[in-house]
mmCIF file of N, CA and C in Angstrom:
data_model
loop_
_atom_site.group_PDB
_atom_site.id
_atom_site.type_symbol
_atom_site.label_atom_id
_atom_site.label_comp_id
_atom_site.label_asym_id
_atom_site.label_seq_id
_atom_site.Cartn_x
_atom_site.Cartn_y
_atom_site.Cartn_z
ATOM 1 N N UNK A 1 28.065 -70.478 5.780
ATOM 2 C CA UNK A 1 28.655 -69.637 4.703
ATOM 3 C C UNK A 1 29.382 -68.513 5.442
ATOM 4 N N UNK A 2 30.728 -68.401 4.946
ATOM 5 C CA UNK A 2 31.450 -67.374 5.523
ATOM 6 C C UNK A 2 31.551 -66.175 4.631
ATOM 7 N N UNK A 3 31.563 -65.171 5.229
ATOM 8 C CA UNK A 3 31.740 -63.827 4.498
ATOM 9 C C UNK A 3 33.077 -63.363 4.493
ATOM 10 N N UNK A 4 33.716 -63.029 3.499
ATOM 11 C CA UNK A 4 35.107 -62.565 3.453
ATOM 12 C C UNK A 4 35.028 -61.131 2.944
ATOM 13 N N UNK A 5 35.740 -60.311 3.568
ATOM 14 C CA UNK A 5 35.924 -58.974 2.995
ATOM 15 C C UNK A 5 37.011 -58.933 2.088
ATOM 16 N N UNK A 6 36.833 -58.340 0.959
ATOM 17 C CA UNK A 6 37.917 -58.166 0.017
ATOM 18 C C UNK A 6 38.315 -56.732 -0.061
ATOM 19 N N UNK A 7 39.497 -56.329 0.112
ATOM 20 C CA UNK A 7 39.994 -55.008 0.100
ATOM 21 C C UNK A 7 39.690 -54.428 -1.352
ATOM 22 N N UNK A 8 39.256 -53.218 -1.486
ATOM 23 C CA UNK A 8 39.104 -52.674 -2.896
ATOM 24 C C UNK A 8 40.466 -52.484 -3.484
ATOM 25 N N UNK A 9 40.532 -52.650 -4.792
ATOM 26 C CA UNK A 9 41.857 -52.445 -5.442
ATOM 27 C C UNK A 9 42.404 -51.051 -5.251
ATOM 28 N N UNK A 10 43.712 -50.957 -5.073
ATOM 29 C CA UNK A 10 44.279 -49.739 -4.864
ATOM 30 C C UNK A 10 44.547 -49.130 -6.327
ATOM 31 N N UNK A 11 44.506 -47.837 -6.326
ATOM 32 C CA UNK A 11 44.839 -47.280 -7.646
ATOM 33 C C UNK A 11 46.295 -47.188 -7.778
ATOM 34 N N UNK A 12 46.757 -46.900 -8.980
ATOM 35 C CA UNK A 12 48.186 -46.850 -9.296
ATOM 36 C C UNK A 12 48.939 -45.742 -8.501
ATOM 37 N N UNK A 13 48.153 -44.615 -8.327
ATOM 38 C CA UNK A 13 48.718 -43.520 -7.635
ATOM 39 C C UNK A 13 48.805 -43.829 -6.194
ATOM 40 N N UNK A 14 47.857 -44.533 -5.587
ATOM 41 C CA UNK A 14 47.940 -44.937 -4.140
ATOM 42 C C UNK A 14 49.194 -45.909 -3.974
ATOM 43 N N UNK A 15 49.307 -46.796 -4.990
ATOM 44 C CA UNK A 15 50.486 -47.757 -4.863
ATOM 45 C C UNK A 15 51.783 -47.147 -4.928
ATOM 46 N N UNK A 16 51.837 -46.098 -5.701
ATOM 47 C CA UNK A 16 53.171 -45.308 -5.862
ATOM 48 C C UNK A 16 53.502 -44.507 -4.552
ATOM 49 N N UNK A 17 52.462 -44.097 -3.915
ATOM 50 C CA UNK A 17 52.691 -43.279 -2.705
ATOM 51 C C UNK A 17 53.105 -44.073 -1.473
ATOM 52 N N UNK A 18 52.907 -45.339 -1.385
ATOM 53 C CA UNK A 18 53.110 -46.158 -0.281
ATOM 54 C C UNK A 18 54.548 -46.641 -0.404
ATOM 55 N N UNK A 19 55.231 -46.895 0.817
ATOM 56 C CA UNK A 19 56.595 -47.340 0.857
ATOM 57 C C UNK A 19 56.533 -48.909 0.580
ATOM 58 N N UNK A 20 57.390 -49.335 -0.242
ATOM 59 C CA UNK A 20 57.536 -50.736 -0.457
ATOM 60 C C UNK A 20 58.663 -51.348 0.339
ATOM 61 N N UNK A 21 58.240 -51.678 1.547
ATOM 62 C CA UNK A 21 59.239 -52.175 2.526
ATOM 63 C C UNK A 21 59.951 -53.492 2.054
ATOM 64 N N UNK A 22 59.234 -54.296 1.296
ATOM 65 C CA UNK A 22 59.929 -55.573 0.720
ATOM 66 C C UNK A 22 61.097 -55.066 -0.213
ATOM 67 N N UNK A 23 60.859 -54.173 -1.103
ATOM 68 C CA UNK A 23 61.926 -53.682 -1.911
ATOM 69 C C UNK A 23 63.107 -53.087 -1.141
ATOM 70 N N UNK A 24 62.750 -52.358 -0.143
ATOM 71 C CA UNK A 24 63.907 -51.736 0.684
ATOM 72 C C UNK A 24 64.602 -52.857 1.473
ATOM 73 N N UNK A 25 63.933 -53.838 1.945
ATOM 74 C CA UNK A 25 64.537 -54.864 2.598
ATOM 75 C C UNK A 25 65.503 -55.665 1.854
ATOM 76 N N UNK A 26 65.041 -55.861 0.457
ATOM 77 C CA UNK A 26 65.886 -56.584 -0.522
ATOM 78 C C UNK A 26 67.067 -55.735 -0.815
ATOM 79 N N UNK A 27 66.949 -54.481 -0.971
ATOM 80 C CA UNK A 27 68.157 -53.567 -1.216
ATOM 81 C C UNK A 27 69.073 -53.593 -0.065
ATOM 82 N N UNK A 28 68.571 -53.574 1.167
ATOM 83 C CA UNK A 28 69.378 -53.580 2.339
ATOM 84 C C UNK A 28 70.120 -54.897 2.463
ATOM 85 N N UNK A 29 69.469 -55.971 2.145
ATOM 86 C CA UNK A 29 70.232 -57.248 2.169
ATOM 87 C C UNK A 29 71.418 -57.226 1.214
ATOM 88 N N UNK A 30 71.345 -56.692 -0.023
ATOM 89 C CA UNK A 30 72.438 -56.680 -0.974
ATOM 90 C C UNK A 30 73.534 -55.726 -0.432
ATOM 91 N N UNK A 31 73.145 -54.563 0.018
ATOM 92 C CA UNK A 31 74.122 -53.557 0.313
ATOM 93 C C UNK A 31 74.792 -53.952 1.618
ATOM 94 N N UNK A 32 74.161 -54.466 2.597
ATOM 95 C CA UNK A 32 74.677 -54.924 3.850
ATOM 96 C C UNK A 32 75.595 -56.087 3.674
ATOM 97 N N UNK A 33 75.206 -57.010 2.766
ATOM 98 C CA UNK A 33 76.005 -58.074 2.440
ATOM 99 C C UNK A 33 77.332 -57.754 1.898
ATOM 100 N N UNK A 34 77.368 -56.748 1.002
ATOM 101 C CA UNK A 34 78.761 -56.239 0.489
ATOM 102 C C UNK A 34 79.554 -55.581 1.551
ATOM 103 N N UNK A 35 78.911 -54.765 2.345
ATOM 104 C CA UNK A 35 79.662 -54.128 3.369
ATOM 105 C C UNK A 35 80.200 -55.254 4.426
ATOM 106 N N UNK A 36 79.296 -56.215 4.769
ATOM 107 C CA UNK A 36 79.700 -57.161 5.719
ATOM 108 C C UNK A 36 80.864 -58.064 5.217
ATOM 109 N N UNK A 37 80.962 -58.275 3.930
ATOM 110 C CA UNK A 37 82.170 -59.021 3.393
ATOM 111 C C UNK A 37 83.435 -58.246 3.656
ATOM 112 N N UNK A 38 83.411 -56.922 3.393
ATOM 113 C CA UNK A 38 84.553 -56.126 3.636
ATOM 114 C C UNK A 38 84.917 -56.024 5.141
ATOM 115 N N UNK A 39 83.888 -55.781 5.936
ATOM 116 C CA UNK A 39 84.137 -55.697 7.335
ATOM 117 C C UNK A 39 84.608 -57.018 7.997
ATOM 118 N N UNK A 40 83.967 -58.039 7.584
ATOM 119 C CA UNK A 40 84.404 -59.301 8.160
ATOM 120 C C UNK A 40 85.849 -59.795 7.796
ATOM 121 N N UNK A 41 86.066 -59.700 6.464
ATOM 122 C CA UNK A 41 87.508 -60.023 6.053
ATOM 123 C C UNK A 41 88.523 -59.104 6.542
ATOM 124 N N UNK A 42 88.111 -57.782 6.736
ATOM 125 C CA UNK A 42 89.173 -56.934 7.433
ATOM 126 C C UNK A 42 89.377 -57.332 8.935
ATOM 127 N N UNK A 43 88.305 -57.619 9.583
ATOM 128 C CA UNK A 43 88.420 -58.163 10.945
ATOM 129 C C UNK A 43 89.200 -59.369 10.982
ATOM 130 N N UNK A 44 88.936 -60.351 10.173
ATOM 131 C CA UNK A 44 89.664 -61.730 10.123
ATOM 132 C C UNK A 44 91.193 -61.486 9.755
ATOM 133 N N UNK A 45 91.369 -60.564 8.994
ATOM 134 C CA UNK A 45 92.791 -60.277 8.507
ATOM 135 C C UNK A 45 93.653 -59.660 9.771
ATOM 136 N N UNK A 46 93.106 -58.658 10.399
ATOM 137 C CA UNK A 46 93.714 -58.029 11.476
ATOM 138 C C UNK A 46 93.840 -59.025 12.691
ATOM 139 N N UNK A 47 92.840 -59.799 13.011
ATOM 140 C CA UNK A 47 92.951 -60.694 14.044
ATOM 141 C C UNK A 47 93.643 -61.906 13.863
ATOM 142 N N UNK A 48 93.680 -62.488 12.672
ATOM 143 C CA UNK A 48 94.243 -63.898 12.393
ATOM 144 C C UNK A 48 95.435 -63.928 11.591
ATOM 145 N N UNK A 49 95.660 -62.815 10.787
ATOM 146 C CA UNK A 49 96.810 -62.956 9.839
ATOM 147 C C UNK A 49 97.935 -61.945 10.299
ATOM 148 N N UNK A 50 97.522 -60.712 10.445
ATOM 149 C CA UNK A 50 98.565 -59.631 10.817
ATOM 150 C C UNK A 50 99.122 -59.956 12.133
ATOM 151 N N UNK A 51 100.251 -59.372 12.297
ATOM 152 C CA UNK A 51 100.951 -59.555 13.615
ATOM 153 C C UNK A 51 101.459 -60.999 13.765
ATOM 154 N N UNK A 52 101.072 -61.507 15.003
ATOM 155 C CA UNK A 52 101.579 -62.810 15.300
ATOM 156 C C UNK A 52 100.528 -63.829 15.028
ATOM 157 N N UNK A 53 99.429 -63.491 14.385
ATOM 158 C CA UNK A 53 98.422 -64.486 13.981
ATOM 159 C C UNK A 53 97.484 -64.682 15.184
ATOM 160 N N UNK A 54 96.836 -65.884 15.269
ATOM 161 C CA UNK A 54 95.902 -66.252 16.240
ATOM 162 C C UNK A 54 96.372 -66.205 17.722
ATOM 163 N N UNK A 55 97.686 -66.528 17.834
ATOM 164 C CA UNK A 55 98.242 -66.527 19.192
ATOM 165 C C UNK A 55 98.319 -65.151 19.838
ATOM 166 N N UNK A 56 98.059 -64.095 19.075
ATOM 167 C CA UNK A 56 98.182 -62.719 19.619
ATOM 168 C C UNK A 56 96.804 -62.344 20.290
ATOM 169 N N UNK A 57 95.767 -63.050 20.092
ATOM 170 C CA UNK A 57 94.541 -62.663 20.442
ATOM 171 C C UNK A 57 94.320 -63.111 22.050
ATOM 172 N N UNK A 58 94.227 -62.092 22.795
ATOM 173 C CA UNK A 58 93.925 -62.340 24.285
ATOM 174 C C UNK A 58 93.275 -60.999 24.767
ATOM 175 N N UNK A 59 93.119 -60.954 26.079
ATOM 176 C CA UNK A 59 92.388 -59.766 26.666
ATOM 177 C C UNK A 59 93.091 -58.474 26.334
ATOM 178 N N UNK A 60 94.465 -58.516 26.366
ATOM 179 C CA UNK A 60 95.210 -57.262 26.060
ATOM 180 C C UNK A 60 94.958 -56.807 24.655
ATOM 181 N N UNK A 61 94.976 -57.792 23.781
ATOM 182 C CA UNK A 61 94.831 -57.534 22.224
ATOM 183 C C UNK A 61 93.445 -56.692 22.036
ATOM 184 N N UNK A 62 92.419 -57.227 22.614
ATOM 185 C CA UNK A 62 91.116 -56.702 22.496
ATOM 186 C C UNK A 62 91.086 -55.393 23.146
ATOM 187 N N UNK A 63 91.616 -55.251 24.403
ATOM 188 C CA UNK A 63 91.702 -53.942 25.028
ATOM 189 C C UNK A 63 92.482 -52.969 24.188
ATOM 190 N N UNK A 64 93.555 -53.322 23.546
ATOM 191 C CA UNK A 64 94.317 -52.367 22.770
ATOM 192 C C UNK A 64 93.574 -52.053 21.427
ATOM 193 N N UNK A 65 92.759 -52.871 20.863
ATOM 194 C CA UNK A 65 92.048 -52.624 19.739
ATOM 195 C C UNK A 65 90.841 -51.555 20.037
ATOM 196 N N UNK A 66 90.182 -51.893 21.096
ATOM 197 C CA UNK A 66 88.984 -51.096 21.478
ATOM 198 C C UNK A 66 89.484 -49.784 22.150
ATOM 199 N N UNK A 67 90.737 -49.598 22.332
ATOM 200 C CA UNK A 67 91.219 -48.336 22.737
ATOM 201 C C UNK A 67 91.110 -47.264 21.741
ATOM 202 N N UNK A 68 91.019 -47.774 20.403
ATOM 203 C CA UNK A 68 90.925 -46.839 19.191
ATOM 204 C C UNK A 68 89.539 -46.667 18.832
ATOM 205 N N UNK A 69 89.043 -45.464 18.717
ATOM 206 C CA UNK A 69 87.675 -45.239 18.037
ATOM 207 C C UNK A 69 87.423 -45.894 16.698
ATOM 208 N N UNK A 70 88.466 -46.049 15.919
ATOM 209 C CA UNK A 70 88.365 -46.664 14.626
ATOM 210 C C UNK A 70 87.838 -48.100 14.778
ATOM 211 N N UNK A 71 88.409 -48.909 15.611
ATOM 212 C CA UNK A 71 87.974 -50.286 15.837
ATOM 213 C C UNK A 71 86.671 -50.242 16.605
ATOM 214 N N UNK A 72 86.404 -49.460 17.409
ATOM 215 C CA UNK A 72 85.095 -49.431 18.041
ATOM 216 C C UNK A 72 84.022 -49.182 16.975
ATOM 217 N N UNK A 73 84.233 -48.279 16.107
ATOM 218 C CA UNK A 73 83.186 -48.016 15.015
ATOM 219 C C UNK A 73 83.143 -49.145 14.096
ATOM 220 N N UNK A 74 84.333 -49.699 13.671
ATOM 221 C CA UNK A 74 84.379 -50.933 12.853
ATOM 222 C C UNK A 74 83.630 -52.075 13.351
ATOM 223 N N UNK A 75 83.767 -52.411 14.646
ATOM 224 C CA UNK A 75 83.116 -53.532 15.209
ATOM 225 C C UNK A 75 81.666 -53.248 15.521
ATOM 226 N N UNK A 76 81.302 -51.961 15.901
ATOM 227 C CA UNK A 76 79.887 -51.689 16.035
ATOM 228 C C UNK A 76 79.167 -51.738 14.758
ATOM 229 N N UNK A 77 79.734 -51.238 13.649
ATOM 230 C CA UNK A 77 79.103 -51.327 12.427
ATOM 231 C C UNK A 77 78.870 -52.828 11.960
ATOM 232 N N UNK A 78 80.015 -53.553 12.158
ATOM 233 C CA UNK A 78 79.815 -55.023 11.764
ATOM 234 C C UNK A 78 78.697 -55.764 12.623
ATOM 235 N N UNK A 79 78.625 -55.358 13.847
ATOM 236 C CA UNK A 79 77.550 -55.900 14.829
ATOM 237 C C UNK A 79 76.207 -55.609 14.244
ATOM 238 N N UNK A 80 76.046 -54.214 14.089
ATOM 239 C CA UNK A 80 74.691 -53.734 13.664
ATOM 240 C C UNK A 80 74.234 -54.377 12.303
ATOM 241 N N UNK A 81 75.225 -54.281 11.275
ATOM 242 C CA UNK A 81 74.847 -54.761 9.996
ATOM 243 C C UNK A 81 74.549 -56.189 10.043
ATOM 244 N N UNK A 82 75.374 -57.069 10.702
ATOM 245 C CA UNK A 82 75.259 -58.509 10.854
ATOM 246 C C UNK A 82 73.881 -58.822 11.484
ATOM 247 N N UNK A 83 73.521 -58.173 12.686
ATOM 248 C CA UNK A 83 72.273 -58.475 13.332
ATOM 249 C C UNK A 83 71.070 -58.172 12.529
ATOM 250 N N UNK A 84 71.104 -56.960 11.915
ATOM 251 C CA UNK A 84 69.952 -56.551 11.237
ATOM 252 C C UNK A 84 69.802 -57.332 9.866
ATOM 253 N N UNK A 85 70.861 -57.714 9.345
ATOM 254 C CA UNK A 85 70.879 -58.567 8.078
ATOM 255 C C UNK A 85 70.369 -59.935 8.470
ATOM 256 N N UNK A 86 70.822 -60.484 9.514
ATOM 257 C CA UNK A 86 70.245 -61.818 9.845
ATOM 258 C C UNK A 86 68.905 -61.787 10.392
ATOM 259 N N UNK A 87 68.523 -60.763 11.031
ATOM 260 C CA UNK A 87 67.114 -60.688 11.491
ATOM 261 C C UNK A 87 66.124 -60.452 10.300
ATOM 262 N N UNK A 88 66.589 -59.617 9.325
ATOM 263 C CA UNK A 88 65.761 -59.473 8.164
ATOM 264 C C UNK A 88 65.577 -60.817 7.325
ATOM 265 N N UNK A 89 66.703 -61.616 7.327
ATOM 266 C CA UNK A 89 66.727 -62.909 6.699
ATOM 267 C C UNK A 89 65.657 -63.761 7.270
ATOM 268 N N UNK A 90 65.697 -63.790 8.779
ATOM 269 C CA UNK A 90 64.697 -64.614 9.523
ATOM 270 C C UNK A 90 63.354 -64.084 9.370
ATOM 271 N N UNK A 91 63.111 -62.826 9.224
ATOM 272 C CA UNK A 91 61.823 -62.283 8.975
ATOM 273 C C UNK A 91 61.353 -62.825 7.695
ATOM 274 N N UNK A 92 62.021 -62.817 6.639
ATOM 275 C CA UNK A 92 61.638 -63.293 5.431
ATOM 276 C C UNK A 92 61.277 -64.861 5.489
ATOM 277 N N UNK A 93 62.051 -65.649 6.190
ATOM 278 C CA UNK A 93 61.839 -66.982 6.251
ATOM 279 C C UNK A 93 60.541 -67.209 7.058
ATOM 280 N N UNK A 94 60.314 -66.568 8.135
ATOM 281 C CA UNK A 94 59.033 -66.656 8.866
ATOM 282 C C UNK A 94 57.906 -66.263 7.974
ATOM 283 N N UNK A 95 57.996 -65.166 7.348
ATOM 284 C CA UNK A 95 56.791 -64.796 6.458
ATOM 285 C C UNK A 95 56.568 -65.810 5.386
ATOM 286 N N UNK A 96 57.658 -66.457 4.830
ATOM 287 C CA UNK A 96 57.470 -67.481 3.755
ATOM 288 C C UNK A 96 56.936 -68.643 4.270
ATOM 289 N N UNK A 97 57.093 -69.323 5.470
ATOM 290 C CA UNK A 97 56.941 -70.621 5.749
ATOM 291 C C UNK A 97 55.961 -70.795 7.009
ATOM 292 N N UNK A 98 55.635 -69.713 7.764
ATOM 293 C CA UNK A 98 54.734 -69.729 8.876
ATOM 294 C C UNK A 98 53.358 -69.324 8.375
ATOM 295 N N UNK A 99 52.408 -70.243 8.452
ATOM 296 C CA UNK A 99 51.018 -69.873 7.821
ATOM 297 C C UNK A 99 50.133 -69.288 8.813
ATOM 298 N N UNK A 100 50.229 -69.733 10.159
ATOM 299 C CA UNK A 100 49.263 -69.213 11.140
ATOM 300 C C UNK A 100 49.655 -67.784 11.510
ATOM 301 N N UNK A 101 48.750 -66.774 11.378
ATOM 302 C CA UNK A 101 49.101 -65.410 11.729
ATOM 303 C C UNK A 101 49.485 -65.144 13.199
ATOM 304 N N UNK A 102 48.859 -65.908 14.155
ATOM 305 C CA UNK A 102 49.459 -65.708 15.519
ATOM 306 C C UNK A 102 50.704 -66.224 15.723
ATOM 307 N N UNK A 103 51.148 -67.277 15.201
ATOM 308 C CA UNK A 103 52.517 -67.854 15.331
ATOM 309 C C UNK A 103 53.386 -66.899 14.658
ATOM 310 N N UNK A 104 53.174 -66.546 13.425
ATOM 311 C CA UNK A 104 53.963 -65.707 12.709
ATOM 312 C C UNK A 104 54.291 -64.428 13.449
ATOM 313 N N UNK A 105 53.263 -63.853 13.874
ATOM 314 C CA UNK A 105 53.518 -62.474 14.832
ATOM 315 C C UNK A 105 54.398 -62.772 15.973
ATOM 316 N N UNK A 106 54.119 -63.842 16.620
ATOM 317 C CA UNK A 106 54.892 -64.205 17.845
ATOM 318 C C UNK A 106 56.330 -64.267 17.474
ATOM 319 N N UNK A 107 56.610 -65.123 16.367
ATOM 320 C CA UNK A 107 57.994 -65.271 15.983
ATOM 321 C C UNK A 107 58.688 -63.990 15.490
ATOM 322 N N UNK A 108 57.960 -63.190 14.724
ATOM 323 C CA UNK A 108 58.462 -61.942 14.320
ATOM 324 C C UNK A 108 58.850 -60.942 15.489
ATOM 325 N N UNK A 109 57.948 -60.935 16.551
ATOM 326 C CA UNK A 109 58.262 -60.188 17.647
ATOM 327 C C UNK A 109 59.492 -60.681 18.426
ATOM 328 N N UNK A 110 59.564 -62.070 18.504
ATOM 329 C CA UNK A 110 60.766 -62.679 19.110
ATOM 330 C C UNK A 110 62.033 -62.247 18.422
ATOM 331 N N UNK A 111 62.010 -62.407 17.112
ATOM 332 C CA UNK A 111 63.247 -62.063 16.296
ATOM 333 C C UNK A 111 63.544 -60.449 16.499
ATOM 334 N N UNK A 112 62.590 -59.797 16.396
ATOM 335 C CA UNK A 112 62.842 -58.224 16.692
ATOM 336 C C UNK A 112 63.357 -57.976 18.092
ATOM 337 N N UNK A 113 62.838 -58.593 19.102
ATOM 338 C CA UNK A 113 63.289 -58.425 20.446
ATOM 339 C C UNK A 113 64.755 -58.869 20.667
ATOM 340 N N UNK A 114 65.058 -60.133 20.062
ATOM 341 C CA UNK A 114 66.394 -60.624 20.116
ATOM 342 C C UNK A 114 67.323 -59.665 19.502
ATOM 343 N N UNK A 115 67.007 -59.149 18.281
ATOM 344 C CA UNK A 115 67.901 -58.352 17.479
ATOM 345 C C UNK A 115 68.115 -57.031 18.284
ATOM 346 N N UNK A 116 67.209 -56.431 18.833
ATOM 347 C CA UNK A 116 67.315 -55.092 19.611
ATOM 348 C C UNK A 116 68.124 -55.366 20.775
ATOM 349 N N UNK A 117 67.827 -56.437 21.510
ATOM 350 C CA UNK A 117 68.576 -56.712 22.725
ATOM 351 C C UNK A 117 70.096 -56.948 22.469
ATOM 352 N N UNK A 118 70.354 -57.750 21.540
ATOM 353 C CA UNK A 118 71.749 -57.932 21.182
ATOM 354 C C UNK A 118 72.398 -56.743 20.578
ATOM 355 N N UNK A 119 71.771 -55.902 19.875
ATOM 356 C CA UNK A 119 72.334 -54.691 19.355
ATOM 357 C C UNK A 119 72.718 -53.690 20.547
ATOM 358 N N UNK A 120 71.706 -53.600 21.393
ATOM 359 C CA UNK A 120 71.962 -52.764 22.555
ATOM 360 C C UNK A 120 73.036 -53.285 23.466
ATOM 361 N N UNK A 121 73.057 -54.514 23.774
ATOM 362 C CA UNK A 121 74.132 -55.082 24.644
ATOM 363 C C UNK A 121 75.551 -55.148 23.930
ATOM 364 N N UNK A 122 75.596 -55.486 22.650
ATOM 365 C CA UNK A 122 76.826 -55.444 21.948
ATOM 366 C C UNK A 122 77.325 -53.938 21.807
ATOM 367 N N UNK A 123 76.518 -52.995 21.586
ATOM 368 C CA UNK A 123 76.913 -51.691 21.354
ATOM 369 C C UNK A 123 77.524 -51.192 22.693
ATOM 370 N N UNK A 124 76.866 -51.469 23.827
ATOM 371 C CA UNK A 124 77.368 -51.032 25.147
ATOM 372 C C UNK A 124 78.724 -51.654 25.448
ATOM 373 N N UNK A 125 78.917 -52.933 25.070
ATOM 374 C CA UNK A 125 80.259 -53.572 25.214
ATOM 375 C C UNK A 125 81.397 -52.856 24.410
ATOM 376 N N UNK A 126 80.972 -52.525 23.135
ATOM 377 C CA UNK A 126 82.017 -51.874 22.298
ATOM 378 C C UNK A 126 82.364 -50.622 22.762
ATOM 379 N N UNK A 127 81.505 -49.807 23.449
ATOM 380 C CA UNK A 127 81.758 -48.513 23.721
ATOM 381 C C UNK A 127 81.959 -48.132 25.160
ATOM 382 N N UNK A 128 81.690 -49.112 26.013
ATOM 383 C CA UNK A 128 81.941 -48.930 27.498
ATOM 384 C C UNK A 128 82.992 -49.815 28.027
ATOM 385 N N UNK A 129 83.702 -50.664 27.164
ATOM 386 C CA UNK A 129 84.588 -51.527 27.583
ATOM 387 C C UNK A 129 85.795 -50.777 28.278
ATOM 388 N N UNK A 130 86.285 -51.226 29.434
ATOM 389 C CA UNK A 130 87.404 -50.524 30.085
ATOM 390 C C UNK A 130 88.250 -51.597 30.783
ATOM 391 N N UNK A 131 89.272 -51.965 30.282
ATOM 392 C CA UNK A 131 90.041 -53.013 30.944
ATOM 393 C C UNK A 131 90.615 -52.534 32.213
ATOM 394 N N UNK A 132 90.831 -51.344 32.609
ATOM 395 C CA UNK A 132 91.366 -50.934 33.748
ATOM 396 C C UNK A 132 90.447 -49.955 34.545
ATOM 397 N N UNK A 133 89.368 -50.447 35.045
ATOM 398 C CA UNK A 133 88.366 -49.656 35.711
ATOM 399 C C UNK A 133 88.944 -48.975 37.044
ATOM 400 N N UNK A 134 88.584 -47.745 37.312
ATOM 401 C CA UNK A 134 88.990 -47.106 38.428
ATOM 402 C C UNK A 134 88.338 -47.775 39.672
ATOM 403 N N UNK A 135 89.139 -47.822 40.712
ATOM 404 C CA UNK A 135 88.562 -48.412 42.017
ATOM 405 C C UNK A 135 88.561 -49.932 42.084
ATOM 406 N N UNK A 136 89.121 -50.647 41.060
ATOM 407 C CA UNK A 136 89.189 -52.068 40.996
ATOM 408 C C UNK A 136 90.364 -52.464 41.898
ATOM 409 N N UNK A 137 90.247 -53.656 42.431
ATOM 410 C CA UNK A 137 91.385 -54.180 43.304
ATOM 411 C C UNK A 137 92.588 -54.510 42.332
ATOM 412 N N UNK A 138 93.710 -54.276 42.780
ATOM 413 C CA UNK A 138 95.003 -54.441 41.851
ATOM 414 C C UNK A 138 95.005 -55.945 41.516
ATOM 415 N N UNK A 139 94.656 -56.847 42.391
ATOM 416 C CA UNK A 139 94.807 -58.256 42.041
ATOM 417 C C UNK A 139 93.823 -58.690 40.916
ATOM 418 N N UNK A 140 92.762 -57.863 40.703
ATOM 419 C CA UNK A 140 91.759 -58.106 39.684
ATOM 420 C C UNK A 140 92.085 -57.517 38.331
ATOM 421 N N UNK A 141 93.021 -56.700 38.278
ATOM 422 C CA UNK A 141 93.438 -55.945 37.014
ATOM 423 C C UNK A 141 94.403 -56.745 36.213
ATOM 424 N N UNK A 142 94.248 -56.560 34.754
ATOM 425 C CA UNK A 142 95.326 -57.231 34.067
ATOM 426 C C UNK A 142 96.736 -56.563 34.258
ATOM 427 N N UNK A 143 97.788 -57.301 33.846
ATOM 428 C CA UNK A 143 99.099 -56.877 34.268
ATOM 429 C C UNK A 143 99.518 -55.527 33.538
ATOM 430 N N UNK A 144 98.793 -55.183 32.369
ATOM 431 C CA UNK A 144 99.213 -54.051 31.621
ATOM 432 C C UNK A 144 98.591 -52.680 32.219
ATOM 433 N N UNK A 145 97.624 -52.862 33.174
ATOM 434 C CA UNK A 145 97.092 -51.637 33.808
ATOM 435 C C UNK A 145 97.995 -51.066 34.748
ATOM 436 N N UNK A 146 98.042 -49.677 34.655
ATOM 437 C CA UNK A 146 98.912 -48.985 35.775
ATOM 438 C C UNK A 146 98.413 -49.265 37.112
ATOM 439 N N UNK A 147 99.389 -49.247 38.102
ATOM 440 C CA UNK A 147 99.074 -49.463 39.455
ATOM 441 C C UNK A 147 98.284 -48.263 39.886
ATOM 442 N N UNK A 148 97.158 -48.592 40.683
ATOM 443 C CA UNK A 148 96.224 -47.551 41.134
ATOM 444 C C UNK A 148 96.352 -47.195 42.682
#
């Protein structure tokens, strides 16, 4: 015979005082989805339609874009929202379909670790990208960099 402990029912006051993380996750998914549509279509328009279209995309194009804080913020926001949105979706799928608590916890930790790692690395790339680093050999620099 197994003994199971059953948590005592929470009062209505106690339920109101706790944060409903599922509700806030649901709200985040809707809000971030709307923002991502705007950010992604703006990104696609600038990169694929405006100017010379797809053939304009090269190292110099990216360097020129990321020379502007506006595009750094745009791309960083798109990166953060997309990764958190996708990770939250994976969290929901794991919680819905993985029955074993140990496996569920392992998968959730892996999703969190991947999300944090990609956000950190992506943010570093967006904000520390320098196409013309000081001290680099002239042969290694793109043609648009001034001679050093």
